[in-house]
PDB file of C-alpha atoms in Angstrom:
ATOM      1  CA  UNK B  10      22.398 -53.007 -19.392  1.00 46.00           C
ATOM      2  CA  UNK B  11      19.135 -51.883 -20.331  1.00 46.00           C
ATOM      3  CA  UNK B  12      18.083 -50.464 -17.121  1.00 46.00           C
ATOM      4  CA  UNK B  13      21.154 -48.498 -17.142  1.00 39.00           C
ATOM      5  CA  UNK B  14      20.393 -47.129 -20.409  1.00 40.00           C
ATOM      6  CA  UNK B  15      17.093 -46.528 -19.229  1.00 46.00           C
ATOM      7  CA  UNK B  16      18.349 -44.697 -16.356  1.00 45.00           C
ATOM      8  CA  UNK B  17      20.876 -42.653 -18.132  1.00 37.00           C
ATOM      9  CA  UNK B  18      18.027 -41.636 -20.980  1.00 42.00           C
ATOM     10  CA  UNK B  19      15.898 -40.350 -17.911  1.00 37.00           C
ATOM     11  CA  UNK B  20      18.674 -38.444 -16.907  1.00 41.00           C
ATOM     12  CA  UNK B  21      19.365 -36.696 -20.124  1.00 41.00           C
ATOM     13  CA  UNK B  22      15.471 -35.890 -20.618  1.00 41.00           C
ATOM     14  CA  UNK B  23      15.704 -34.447 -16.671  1.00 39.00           C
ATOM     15  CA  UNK B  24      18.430 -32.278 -17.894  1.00 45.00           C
ATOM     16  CA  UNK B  25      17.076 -31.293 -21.069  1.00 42.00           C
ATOM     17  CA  UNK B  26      13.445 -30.115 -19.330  1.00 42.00           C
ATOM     18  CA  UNK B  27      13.019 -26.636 -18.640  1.00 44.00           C
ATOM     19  CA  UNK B  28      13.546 -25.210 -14.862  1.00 42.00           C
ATOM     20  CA  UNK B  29      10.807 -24.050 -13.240  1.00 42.00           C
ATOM     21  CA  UNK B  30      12.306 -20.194 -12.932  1.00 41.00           C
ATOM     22  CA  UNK B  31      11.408 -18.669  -9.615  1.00 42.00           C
ATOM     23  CA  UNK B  32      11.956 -15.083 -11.270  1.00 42.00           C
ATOM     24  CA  UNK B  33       9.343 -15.887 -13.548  1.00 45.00           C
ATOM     25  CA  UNK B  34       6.856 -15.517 -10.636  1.00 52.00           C
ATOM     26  CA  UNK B  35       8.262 -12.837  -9.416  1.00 61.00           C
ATOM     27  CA  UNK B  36       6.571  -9.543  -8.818  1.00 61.00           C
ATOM     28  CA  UNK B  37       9.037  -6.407 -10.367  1.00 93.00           C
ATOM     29  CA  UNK B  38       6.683  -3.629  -9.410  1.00 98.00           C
ATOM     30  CA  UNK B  39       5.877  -3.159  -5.931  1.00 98.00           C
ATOM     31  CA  UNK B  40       3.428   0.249  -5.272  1.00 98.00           C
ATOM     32  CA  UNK B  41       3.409   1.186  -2.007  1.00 98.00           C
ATOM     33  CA  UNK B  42       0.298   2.983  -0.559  1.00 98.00           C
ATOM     34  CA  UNK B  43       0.391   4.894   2.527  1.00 98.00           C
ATOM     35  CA  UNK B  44      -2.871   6.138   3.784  1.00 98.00           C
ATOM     36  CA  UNK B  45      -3.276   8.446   6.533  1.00 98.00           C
ATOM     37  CA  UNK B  46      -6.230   7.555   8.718  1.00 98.00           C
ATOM     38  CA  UNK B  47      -5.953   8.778  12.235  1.00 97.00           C
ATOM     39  CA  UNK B  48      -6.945  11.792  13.758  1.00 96.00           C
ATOM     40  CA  UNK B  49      -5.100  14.241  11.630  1.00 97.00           C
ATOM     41  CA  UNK B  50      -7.213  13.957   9.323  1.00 97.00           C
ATOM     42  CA  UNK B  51      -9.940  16.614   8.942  1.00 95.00           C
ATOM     43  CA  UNK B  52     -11.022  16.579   5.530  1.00 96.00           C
ATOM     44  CA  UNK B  53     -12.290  12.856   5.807  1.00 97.00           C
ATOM     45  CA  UNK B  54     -14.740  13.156   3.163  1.00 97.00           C
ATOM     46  CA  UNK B  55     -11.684  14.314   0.858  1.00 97.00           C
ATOM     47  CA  UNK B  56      -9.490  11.633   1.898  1.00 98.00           C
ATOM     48  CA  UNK B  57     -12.024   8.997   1.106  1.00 98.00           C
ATOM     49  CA  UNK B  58     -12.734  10.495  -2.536  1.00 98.00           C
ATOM     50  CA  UNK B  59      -8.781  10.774  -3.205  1.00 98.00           C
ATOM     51  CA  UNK B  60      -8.479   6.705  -1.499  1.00 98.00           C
ATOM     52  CA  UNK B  61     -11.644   6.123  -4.030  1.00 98.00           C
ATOM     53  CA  UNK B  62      -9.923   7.735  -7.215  1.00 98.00           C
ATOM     54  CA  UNK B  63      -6.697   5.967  -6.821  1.00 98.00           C
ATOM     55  CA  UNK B  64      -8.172   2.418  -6.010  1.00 98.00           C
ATOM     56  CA  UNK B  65      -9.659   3.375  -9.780  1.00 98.00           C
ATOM     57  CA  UNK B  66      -6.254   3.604 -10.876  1.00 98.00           C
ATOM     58  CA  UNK B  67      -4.235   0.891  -9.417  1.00 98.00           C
ATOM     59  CA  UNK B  68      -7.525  -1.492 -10.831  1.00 98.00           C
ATOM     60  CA  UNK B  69      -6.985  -0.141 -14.280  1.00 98.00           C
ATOM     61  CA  UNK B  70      -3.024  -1.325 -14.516  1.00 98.00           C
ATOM     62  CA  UNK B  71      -4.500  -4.974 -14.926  1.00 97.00           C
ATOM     63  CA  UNK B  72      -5.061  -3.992 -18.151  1.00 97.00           C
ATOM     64  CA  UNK B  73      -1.506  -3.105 -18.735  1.00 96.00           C
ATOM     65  CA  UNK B  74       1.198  -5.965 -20.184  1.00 95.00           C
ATOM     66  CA  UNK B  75       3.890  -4.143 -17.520  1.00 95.00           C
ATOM     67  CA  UNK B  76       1.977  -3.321 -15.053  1.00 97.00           C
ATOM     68  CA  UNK B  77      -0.776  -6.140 -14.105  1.00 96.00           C
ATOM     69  CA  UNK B  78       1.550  -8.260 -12.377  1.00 96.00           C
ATOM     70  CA  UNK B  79       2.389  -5.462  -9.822  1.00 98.00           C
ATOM     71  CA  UNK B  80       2.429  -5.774  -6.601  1.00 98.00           C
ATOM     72  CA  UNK B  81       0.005  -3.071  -4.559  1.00 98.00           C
ATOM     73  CA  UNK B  82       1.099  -3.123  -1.012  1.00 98.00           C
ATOM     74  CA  UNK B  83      -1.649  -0.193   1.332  1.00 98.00           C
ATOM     75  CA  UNK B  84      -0.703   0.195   4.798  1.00 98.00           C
ATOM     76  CA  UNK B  85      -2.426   2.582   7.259  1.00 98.00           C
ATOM     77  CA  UNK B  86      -0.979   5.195   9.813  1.00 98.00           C
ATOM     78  CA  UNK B  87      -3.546   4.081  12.460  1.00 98.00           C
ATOM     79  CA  UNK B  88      -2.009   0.131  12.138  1.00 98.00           C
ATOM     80  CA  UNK B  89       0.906   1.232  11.087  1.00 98.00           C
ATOM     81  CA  UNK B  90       3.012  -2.175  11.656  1.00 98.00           C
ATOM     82  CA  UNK B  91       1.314  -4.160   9.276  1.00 98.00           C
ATOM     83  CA  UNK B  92       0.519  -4.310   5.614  1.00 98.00           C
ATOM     84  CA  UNK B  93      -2.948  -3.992   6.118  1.00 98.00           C
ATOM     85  CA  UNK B  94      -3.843  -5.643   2.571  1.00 98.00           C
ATOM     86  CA  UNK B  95      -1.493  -7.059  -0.265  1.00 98.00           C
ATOM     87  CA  UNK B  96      -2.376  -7.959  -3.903  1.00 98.00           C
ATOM     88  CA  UNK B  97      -2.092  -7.297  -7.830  1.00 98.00           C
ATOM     89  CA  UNK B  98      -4.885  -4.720  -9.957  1.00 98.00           C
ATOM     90  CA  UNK B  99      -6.496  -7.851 -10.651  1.00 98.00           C
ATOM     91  CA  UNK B 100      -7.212  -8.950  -7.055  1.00 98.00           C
ATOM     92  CA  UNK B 101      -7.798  -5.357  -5.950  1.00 98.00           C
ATOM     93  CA  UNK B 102     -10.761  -5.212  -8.847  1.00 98.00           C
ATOM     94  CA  UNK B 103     -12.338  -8.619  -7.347  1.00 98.00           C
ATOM     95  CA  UNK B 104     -11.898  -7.410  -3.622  1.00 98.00           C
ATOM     96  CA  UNK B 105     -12.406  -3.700  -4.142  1.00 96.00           C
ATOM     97  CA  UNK B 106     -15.265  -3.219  -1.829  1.00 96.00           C
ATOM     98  CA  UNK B 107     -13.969  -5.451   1.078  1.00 97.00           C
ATOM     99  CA  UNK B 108     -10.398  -3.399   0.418  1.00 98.00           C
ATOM    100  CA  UNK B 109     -12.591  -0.031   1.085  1.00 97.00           C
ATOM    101  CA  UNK B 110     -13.945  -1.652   4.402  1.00 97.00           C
ATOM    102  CA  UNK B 111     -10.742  -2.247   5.699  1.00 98.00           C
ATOM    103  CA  UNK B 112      -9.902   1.940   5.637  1.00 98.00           C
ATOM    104  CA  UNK B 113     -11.930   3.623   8.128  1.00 96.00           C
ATOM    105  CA  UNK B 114     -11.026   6.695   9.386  1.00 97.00           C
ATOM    106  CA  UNK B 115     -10.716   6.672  13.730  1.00 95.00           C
ATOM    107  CA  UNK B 116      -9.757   9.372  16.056  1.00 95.00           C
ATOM    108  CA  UNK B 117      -6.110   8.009  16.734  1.00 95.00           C
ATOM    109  CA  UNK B 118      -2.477   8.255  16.484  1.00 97.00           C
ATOM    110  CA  UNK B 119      -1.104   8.334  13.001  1.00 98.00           C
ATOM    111  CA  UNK B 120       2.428   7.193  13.046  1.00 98.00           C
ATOM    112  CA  UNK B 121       4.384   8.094   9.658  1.00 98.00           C
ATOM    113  CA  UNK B 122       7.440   6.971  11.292  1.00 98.00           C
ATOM    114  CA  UNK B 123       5.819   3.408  11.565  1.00 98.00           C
ATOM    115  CA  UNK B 124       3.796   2.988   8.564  1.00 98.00           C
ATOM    116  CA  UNK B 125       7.297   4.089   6.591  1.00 98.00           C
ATOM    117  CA  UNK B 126       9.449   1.986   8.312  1.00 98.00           C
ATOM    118  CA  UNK B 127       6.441  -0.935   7.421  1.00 98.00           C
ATOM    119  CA  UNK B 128       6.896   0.265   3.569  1.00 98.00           C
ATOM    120  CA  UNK B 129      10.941  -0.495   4.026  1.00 98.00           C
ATOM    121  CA  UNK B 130      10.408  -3.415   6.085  1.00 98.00           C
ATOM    122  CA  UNK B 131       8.199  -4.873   3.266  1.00 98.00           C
ATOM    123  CA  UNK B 132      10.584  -3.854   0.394  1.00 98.00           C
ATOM    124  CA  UNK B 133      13.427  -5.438   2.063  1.00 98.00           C
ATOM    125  CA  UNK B 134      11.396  -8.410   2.259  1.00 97.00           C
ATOM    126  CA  UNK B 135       9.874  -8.722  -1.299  1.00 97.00           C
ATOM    127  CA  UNK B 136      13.085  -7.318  -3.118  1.00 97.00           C
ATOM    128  CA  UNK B 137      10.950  -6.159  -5.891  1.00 98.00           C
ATOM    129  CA  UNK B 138      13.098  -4.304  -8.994  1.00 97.00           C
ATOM    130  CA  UNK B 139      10.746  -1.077  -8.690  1.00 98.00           C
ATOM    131  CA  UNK B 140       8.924   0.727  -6.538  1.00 98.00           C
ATOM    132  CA  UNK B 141       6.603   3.362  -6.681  1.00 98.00           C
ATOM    133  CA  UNK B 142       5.507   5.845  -3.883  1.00 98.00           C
ATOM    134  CA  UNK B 143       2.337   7.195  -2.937  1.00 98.00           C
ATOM    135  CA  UNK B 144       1.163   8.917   0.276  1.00 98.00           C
ATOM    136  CA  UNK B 145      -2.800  10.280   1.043  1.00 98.00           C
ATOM    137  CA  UNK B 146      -2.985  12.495   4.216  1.00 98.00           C
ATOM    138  CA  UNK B 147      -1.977  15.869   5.470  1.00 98.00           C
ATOM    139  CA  UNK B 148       1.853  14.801   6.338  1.00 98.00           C
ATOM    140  CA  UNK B 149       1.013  15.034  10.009  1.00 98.00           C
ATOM    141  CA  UNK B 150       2.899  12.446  12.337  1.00 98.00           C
ATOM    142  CA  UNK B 151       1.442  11.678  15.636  1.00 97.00           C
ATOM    143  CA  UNK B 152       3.533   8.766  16.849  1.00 95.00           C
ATOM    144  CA  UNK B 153       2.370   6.080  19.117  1.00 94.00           C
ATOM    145  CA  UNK B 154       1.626   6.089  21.849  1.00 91.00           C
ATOM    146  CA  UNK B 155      -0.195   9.287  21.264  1.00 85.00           C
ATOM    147  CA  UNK B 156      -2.622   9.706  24.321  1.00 76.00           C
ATOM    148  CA  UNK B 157       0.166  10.831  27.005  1.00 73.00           C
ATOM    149  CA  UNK B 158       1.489  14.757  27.793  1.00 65.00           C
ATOM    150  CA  UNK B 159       0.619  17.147  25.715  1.00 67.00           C
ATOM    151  CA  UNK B 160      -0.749  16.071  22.010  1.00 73.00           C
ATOM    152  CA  UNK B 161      -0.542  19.733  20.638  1.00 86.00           C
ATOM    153  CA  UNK B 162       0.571  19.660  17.370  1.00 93.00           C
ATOM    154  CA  UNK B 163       1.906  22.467  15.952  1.00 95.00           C
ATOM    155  CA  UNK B 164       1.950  23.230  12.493  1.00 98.00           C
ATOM    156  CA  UNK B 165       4.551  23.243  10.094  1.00 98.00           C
ATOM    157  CA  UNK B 166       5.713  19.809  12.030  1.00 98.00           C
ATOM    158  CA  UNK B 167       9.310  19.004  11.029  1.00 98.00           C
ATOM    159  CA  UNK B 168       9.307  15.510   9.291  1.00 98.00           C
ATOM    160  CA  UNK B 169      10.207  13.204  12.512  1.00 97.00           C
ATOM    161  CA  UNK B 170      13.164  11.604  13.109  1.00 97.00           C
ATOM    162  CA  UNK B 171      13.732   7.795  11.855  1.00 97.00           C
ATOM    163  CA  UNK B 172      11.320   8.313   9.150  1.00 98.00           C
ATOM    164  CA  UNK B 173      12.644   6.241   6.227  1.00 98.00           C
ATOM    165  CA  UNK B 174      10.347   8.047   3.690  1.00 98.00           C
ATOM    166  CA  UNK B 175      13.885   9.275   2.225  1.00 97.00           C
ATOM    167  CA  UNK B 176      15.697   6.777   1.783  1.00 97.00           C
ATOM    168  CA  UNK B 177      12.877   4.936   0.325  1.00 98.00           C
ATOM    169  CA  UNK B 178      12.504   7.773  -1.935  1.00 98.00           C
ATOM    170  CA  UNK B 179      15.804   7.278  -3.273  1.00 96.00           C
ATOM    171  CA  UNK B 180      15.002   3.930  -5.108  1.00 95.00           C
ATOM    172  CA  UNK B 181      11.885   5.059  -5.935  1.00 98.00           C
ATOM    173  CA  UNK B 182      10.735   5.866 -10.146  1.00 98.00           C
ATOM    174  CA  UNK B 183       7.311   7.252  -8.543  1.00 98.00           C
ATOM    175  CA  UNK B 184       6.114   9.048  -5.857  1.00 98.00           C
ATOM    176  CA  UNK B 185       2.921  11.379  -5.425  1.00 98.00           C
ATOM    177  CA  UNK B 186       2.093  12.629  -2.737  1.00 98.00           C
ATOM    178  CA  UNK B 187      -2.227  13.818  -2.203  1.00 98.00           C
ATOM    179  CA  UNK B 188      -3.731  15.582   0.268  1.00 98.00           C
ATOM    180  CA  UNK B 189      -0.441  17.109   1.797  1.00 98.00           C
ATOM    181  CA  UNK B 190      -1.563  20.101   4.768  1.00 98.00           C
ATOM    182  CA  UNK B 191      -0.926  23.382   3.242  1.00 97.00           C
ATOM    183  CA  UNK B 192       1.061  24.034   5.995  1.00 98.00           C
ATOM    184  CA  UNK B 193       3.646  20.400   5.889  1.00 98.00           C
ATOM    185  CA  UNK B 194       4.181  20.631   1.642  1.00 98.00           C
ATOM    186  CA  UNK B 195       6.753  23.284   2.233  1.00 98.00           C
ATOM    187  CA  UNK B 196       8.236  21.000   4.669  1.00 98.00           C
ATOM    188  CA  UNK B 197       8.324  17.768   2.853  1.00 98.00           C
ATOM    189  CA  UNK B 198       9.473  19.265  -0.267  1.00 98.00           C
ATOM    190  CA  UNK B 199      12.655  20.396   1.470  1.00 98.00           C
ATOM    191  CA  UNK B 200      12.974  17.447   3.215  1.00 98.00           C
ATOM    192  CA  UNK B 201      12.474  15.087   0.096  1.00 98.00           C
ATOM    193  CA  UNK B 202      14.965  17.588  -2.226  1.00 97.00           C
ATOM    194  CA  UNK B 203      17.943  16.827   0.714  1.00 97.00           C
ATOM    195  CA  UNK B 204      16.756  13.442  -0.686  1.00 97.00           C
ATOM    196  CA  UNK B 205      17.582  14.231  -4.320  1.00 97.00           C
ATOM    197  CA  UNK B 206      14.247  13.884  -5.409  1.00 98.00           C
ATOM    198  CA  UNK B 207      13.656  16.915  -7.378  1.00 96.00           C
ATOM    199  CA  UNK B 208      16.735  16.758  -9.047  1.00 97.00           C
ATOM    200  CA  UNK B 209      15.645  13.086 -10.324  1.00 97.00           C
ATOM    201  CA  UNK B 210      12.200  14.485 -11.487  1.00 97.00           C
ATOM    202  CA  UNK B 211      13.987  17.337 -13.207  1.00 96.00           C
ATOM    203  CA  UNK B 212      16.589  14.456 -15.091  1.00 96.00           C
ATOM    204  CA  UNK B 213      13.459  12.484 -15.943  1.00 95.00           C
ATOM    205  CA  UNK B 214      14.240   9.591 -13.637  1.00 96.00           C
ATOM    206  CA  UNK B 215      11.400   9.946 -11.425  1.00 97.00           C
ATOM    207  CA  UNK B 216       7.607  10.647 -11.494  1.00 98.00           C
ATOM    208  CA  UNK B 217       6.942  13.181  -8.469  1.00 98.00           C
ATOM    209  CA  UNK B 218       4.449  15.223  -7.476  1.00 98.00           C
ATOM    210  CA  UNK B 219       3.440  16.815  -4.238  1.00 98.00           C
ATOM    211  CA  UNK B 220       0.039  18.044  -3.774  1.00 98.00           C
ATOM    212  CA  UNK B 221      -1.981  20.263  -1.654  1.00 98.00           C
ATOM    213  CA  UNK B 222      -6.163  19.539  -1.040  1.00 97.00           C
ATOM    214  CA  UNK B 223      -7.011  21.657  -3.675  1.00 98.00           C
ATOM    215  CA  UNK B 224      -4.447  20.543  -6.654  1.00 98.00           C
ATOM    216  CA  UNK B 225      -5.186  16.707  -5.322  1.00 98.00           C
ATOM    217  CA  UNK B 226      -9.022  17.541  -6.738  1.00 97.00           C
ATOM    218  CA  UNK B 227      -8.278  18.756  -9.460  1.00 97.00           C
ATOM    219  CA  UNK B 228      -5.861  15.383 -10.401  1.00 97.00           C
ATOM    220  CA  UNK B 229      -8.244  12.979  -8.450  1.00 98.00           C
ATOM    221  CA  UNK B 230      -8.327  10.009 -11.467  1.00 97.00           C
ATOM    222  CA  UNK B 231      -5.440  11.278 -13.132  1.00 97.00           C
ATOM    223  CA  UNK B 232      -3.433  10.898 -10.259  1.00 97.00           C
ATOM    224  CA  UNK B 233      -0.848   7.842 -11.630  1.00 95.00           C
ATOM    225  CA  UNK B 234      -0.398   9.631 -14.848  1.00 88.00           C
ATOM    226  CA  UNK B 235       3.136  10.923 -15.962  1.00 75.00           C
ATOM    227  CA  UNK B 236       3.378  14.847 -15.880  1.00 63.00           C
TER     228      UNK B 236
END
């Protein structure tokens, strides 16, 4: 009998204890970084102080109560089908300089189609409860493989088909976009108001911005700040 009550006190203390919540853990903010770095890029000295700047930022949200648990997701448009490196501020401050080693600039394809459909792939995976936006690089797709016929690109290029930039945009409460070709910003500002992303930003519901080379100085630092 008293092994039974033993038992049966066990039990109630089991059921009394707190469960371990798997939410808890759970990352709400994802930011998703998409960095041009193939061939289309001609201003490489520009992209690297804009990729510089915002590393600055994303380090200084582990500061933040809201924001230091957040998830920073960068992939690249010349290995487009992987996140090429994953982690909160925190861990981007203590790996900063081996994150800026993994971003090189090469004379390649840059796939927007893939490294977007890599941003939704990852989203669908995670299932975080925000996500914020951000793009460096002219807006110039050059899918894979790149190297066969002709590999003229003429400019304004329409955004390509099966990019998933849109509908990603729709769930999005940020998005900035740096270093957008003077001649593409026309084009992905149409393309992302089909999306209803201006009249969001208008409502207050979203954080947007679209920037050409010279605009994207001027911000560089100031880049994840509300307008």
């Amino acid at each position: 009998m008293r092994k039974l009550l033993s038992s049966i006190c066990l039990a109630a203390m089991i059921g009394l204890s707190p469960v371990p919540s798997i939410a808890a853990d759970k990352n709400d903010i994802a930011i998703f970084v998409v960095i041009e770095n193939g061939g289309v890029v001609t201003d490489r000295k520009a992209a690297e102080t804009s990729v510089n700047y915002l590393l600055g930022e994303l380090i200084k949200l582990r500061r933040r109560k809201a924001t230091r648990k957040a998830l920073v997701h960068i992939i690249l448009s010349a290995n487009p089908t992987e996140v090429t490196w994953s982690g909160t501020p925190e861990q981007l401050f203590q790996q900063g300089h081996s994150v800026l080693e993994l971003i090189k600039f090469k004379d390649t394809c840059s796939d927007l189609v893939l490294a977007w459909n890599q941003v939704d792939l990852t989203k669908r995976i995670t299932m975080p409860d925000e996500v914020r936006l951000i793009g460096i690089g002219p807006m110039i797709n050059a899918s894979f493989p790149c190297d066969e016929g002709d590999t003229t690109i003429k400019l304004p290029q329409p955004a390509p088909n099966g990019l998933k930039f849109a509908k990603l945009a729709k769930e999005a409460t940020q998005i900035k976009l740096l270093n957008v070709h003077a001649d593409q910003d026309e084009v992905y500002l149409t393309y992302l108001d089909r999306a209803g992303v201006t009249a969001r930003a208008q409502k207050g519901e979203l954080d947007f911005d679209l920037m050409d080379a010279a605009r994207t100085r001027a911000a560089n630092g100031k880049i994840l700040e509300a307008r």
